[in-house]
Amino acid sequence: MSTERSGKRGGDTFERTVELIDWTLKEDTEGKRYLVGARPNGTGHVSAQLNEFYPDIYFGSTQSGQIYGLIGPPGRSSSGEDLWAAFKSAN
């Protein structure tokens, strides 16, 4: 399964969709929301701040325009959680 796809959403063309498995929604102390999970190859990932999040259609996007396709139900990725902990410490 590829972690990059091309397509269109709402008339806008996007070049990449990052797919996440074992994903969860996290919120920082300022109320900013992020997706934390793993890419299909198992590599942990933390998104930039979310702009849109629609769990019912497994979709999210960041303020920078990155599109996220969420695979399967929410879960827990140990590699994603490790990155989240590092992200929180740095910010």
PDB file of C-alpha atoms in Angstrom:
ATOM      1  CA  MET A   1       0.000   0.000   0.000  1.00  0.00           C
ATOM      2  CA  SER A   2       1.353   3.367  -1.006  1.00  0.00           C
ATOM      3  CA  THR A   3       1.526   6.198   1.495  1.00  0.00           C
ATOM      4  CA  GLU A   4       1.212   8.777  -1.273  1.00  0.00           C
ATOM      5  CA  ARG A   5      -1.764   9.239  -3.581  1.00  0.00           C
ATOM      6  CA  SER A   6      -2.916  11.934  -5.943  1.00  0.00           C
ATOM      7  CA  GLY A   7      -6.467  13.135  -6.279  1.00  0.00           C
ATOM      8  CA  LYS A   8      -8.947  15.954  -5.883  1.00  0.00           C
ATOM      9  CA  ARG A   9     -11.017  17.245  -2.999  1.00  0.00           C
ATOM     10  CA  GLY A  10     -13.501  20.072  -3.369  1.00  0.00           C
ATOM     11  CA  GLY A  11     -12.059  21.077  -6.736  1.00  0.00           C
ATOM     12  CA  ASP A  12      -8.533  21.402  -5.342  1.00  0.00           C
ATOM     13  CA  THR A  13      -5.846  19.022  -6.515  1.00  0.00           C
ATOM     14  CA  PHE A  14      -3.594  17.516  -3.878  1.00  0.00           C
ATOM     15  CA  GLU A  15      -0.383  15.709  -4.629  1.00  0.00           C
ATOM     16  CA  ARG A  16       0.104  13.645  -1.495  1.00  0.00           C
ATOM     17  CA  THR A  17      -2.043  11.936   1.043  1.00  0.00           C
ATOM     18  CA  VAL A  18      -0.292  10.651   4.139  1.00  0.00           C
ATOM     19  CA  GLU A  19      -1.959   7.468   5.336  1.00  0.00           C
ATOM     20  CA  LEU A  20      -1.951   6.659   9.055  1.00  0.00           C
ATOM     21  CA  ILE A  21      -2.829   3.457  10.871  1.00  0.00           C
ATOM     22  CA  ASP A  22      -3.278   3.033  14.635  1.00  0.00           C
ATOM     23  CA  TRP A  23      -4.041   6.743  14.714  1.00  0.00           C
ATOM     24  CA  THR A  24      -5.367   8.930  17.485  1.00  0.00           C
ATOM     25  CA  LEU A  25      -6.249  12.592  17.916  1.00  0.00           C
ATOM     26  CA  LYS A  26      -4.103  14.498  20.412  1.00  0.00           C
ATOM     27  CA  GLU A  27      -4.488  17.988  21.813  1.00  0.00           C
ATOM     28  CA  ASP A  28      -1.752  20.187  23.261  1.00  0.00           C
ATOM     29  CA  THR A  29      -2.083  22.533  26.236  1.00  0.00           C
ATOM     30  CA  GLU A  30      -3.206  25.357  23.910  1.00  0.00           C
ATOM     31  CA  GLY A  31      -6.022  23.259  22.423  1.00  0.00           C
ATOM     32  CA  LYS A  32      -4.279  22.671  19.089  1.00  0.00           C
ATOM     33  CA  ARG A  33      -5.088  19.249  17.617  1.00  0.00           C
ATOM     34  CA  TYR A  34      -2.736  16.774  15.949  1.00  0.00           C
ATOM     35  CA  LEU A  35      -2.932  13.295  14.445  1.00  0.00           C
ATOM     36  CA  VAL A  36      -0.540  10.763  15.957  1.00  0.00           C
ATOM     37  CA  GLY A  37      -0.064   7.291  14.521  1.00  0.00           C
ATOM     38  CA  ALA A  38       2.042   5.184  12.210  1.00  0.00           C
ATOM     39  CA  ARG A  39       2.457   5.051   8.479  1.00  0.00           C
ATOM     40  CA  PRO A  40       1.599   1.668   6.957  1.00  0.00           C
ATOM     41  CA  ASN A  41       5.312   0.699   7.105  1.00  0.00           C
ATOM     42  CA  GLY A  42       5.235   1.144  10.914  1.00  0.00           C
ATOM     43  CA  THR A  43       7.113   4.453  11.069  1.00  0.00           C
ATOM     44  CA  GLY A  44       5.675   6.788  13.708  1.00  0.00           C
ATOM     45  CA  HIS A  45       4.218  10.099  12.619  1.00  0.00           C
ATOM     46  CA  VAL A  46       2.877  13.304  14.202  1.00  0.00           C
ATOM     47  CA  SER A  47       1.005  15.730  11.951  1.00  0.00           C
ATOM     48  CA  ALA A  48       1.298  19.476  11.964  1.00  0.00           C
ATOM     49  CA  GLN A  49      -1.595  21.326  13.623  1.00  0.00           C
ATOM     50  CA  LEU A  50      -4.912  20.185  12.180  1.00  0.00           C
ATOM     51  CA  ASN A  51      -7.139  22.516  10.236  1.00  0.00           C
ATOM     52  CA  GLU A  52      -9.927  19.990   9.565  1.00  0.00           C
ATOM     53  CA  PHE A  53     -10.759  16.648  11.140  1.00  0.00           C
ATOM     54  CA  TYR A  54     -13.603  14.340  10.113  1.00  0.00           C
ATOM     55  CA  PRO A  55     -13.317  11.004  11.935  1.00  0.00           C
ATOM     56  CA  ASP A  56     -16.507   9.674  10.331  1.00  0.00           C
ATOM     57  CA  ILE A  57     -14.879   9.761   6.883  1.00  0.00           C
ATOM     58  CA  TYR A  58     -11.317   9.074   8.122  1.00  0.00           C
ATOM     59  CA  PHE A  59      -9.958  12.394   6.885  1.00  0.00           C
ATOM     60  CA  GLY A  60      -7.853  15.216   8.269  1.00  0.00           C
ATOM     61  CA  SER A  61      -5.871  18.136   6.902  1.00  0.00           C
ATOM     62  CA  THR A  62      -3.315  20.492   8.386  1.00  0.00           C
ATOM     63  CA  GLN A  63      -3.019  24.256   8.157  1.00  0.00           C
ATOM     64  CA  SER A  64      -0.086  23.702   5.786  1.00  0.00           C
ATOM     65  CA  GLY A  65      -2.376  21.763   3.412  1.00  0.00           C
ATOM     66  CA  GLN A  66      -1.185  18.222   4.096  1.00  0.00           C
ATOM     67  CA  ILE A  67      -3.985  15.699   3.609  1.00  0.00           C
ATOM     68  CA  TYR A  68      -4.333  12.670   5.925  1.00  0.00           C
ATOM     69  CA  GLY A  69      -6.173   9.468   5.084  1.00  0.00           C
ATOM     70  CA  LEU A  70      -6.865   7.482   8.248  1.00  0.00           C
ATOM     71  CA  ILE A  71      -6.916   3.721   7.858  1.00  0.00           C
ATOM     72  CA  GLY A  72      -9.142   1.769  10.192  1.00  0.00           C
ATOM     73  CA  PRO A  73     -10.451   2.752  13.592  1.00  0.00           C
ATOM     74  CA  PRO A  74      -8.472   4.826  16.109  1.00  0.00           C
ATOM     75  CA  GLY A  75      -5.725   2.913  17.865  1.00  0.00           C
ATOM     76  CA  ARG A  76      -2.336   3.308  19.475  1.00  0.00           C
ATOM     77  CA  SER A  77       1.074   3.320  17.813  1.00  0.00           C
ATOM     78  CA  SER A  78       4.032   3.049  20.181  1.00  0.00           C
ATOM     79  CA  SER A  79       6.324   4.728  17.616  1.00  0.00           C
ATOM     80  CA  GLY A  80       3.764   7.523  17.168  1.00  0.00           C
ATOM     81  CA  GLU A  81       3.410   7.947  20.924  1.00  0.00           C
ATOM     82  CA  ASP A  82       7.201   8.209  21.270  1.00  0.00           C
ATOM     83  CA  LEU A  83       7.252  10.993  18.670  1.00  0.00           C
ATOM     84  CA  TRP A  84       4.340  12.746  20.394  1.00  0.00           C
ATOM     85  CA  ALA A  85       6.228  12.697  23.697  1.00  0.00           C
ATOM     86  CA  ALA A  86       9.292  14.205  21.997  1.00  0.00           C
ATOM     87  CA  PHE A  87       7.110  16.796  20.233  1.00  0.00           C
ATOM     88  CA  LYS A  88       5.487  17.868  23.510  1.00  0.00           C
ATOM     89  CA  SER A  89       8.901  18.174  25.191  1.00  0.00           C
ATOM     90  CA  ALA A  90      10.232  20.335  22.359  1.00  0.00           C
ATOM     91  CA  ASN A  91       7.189  22.590  22.266  1.00  0.00           C
TER      92      ASN A  91
END
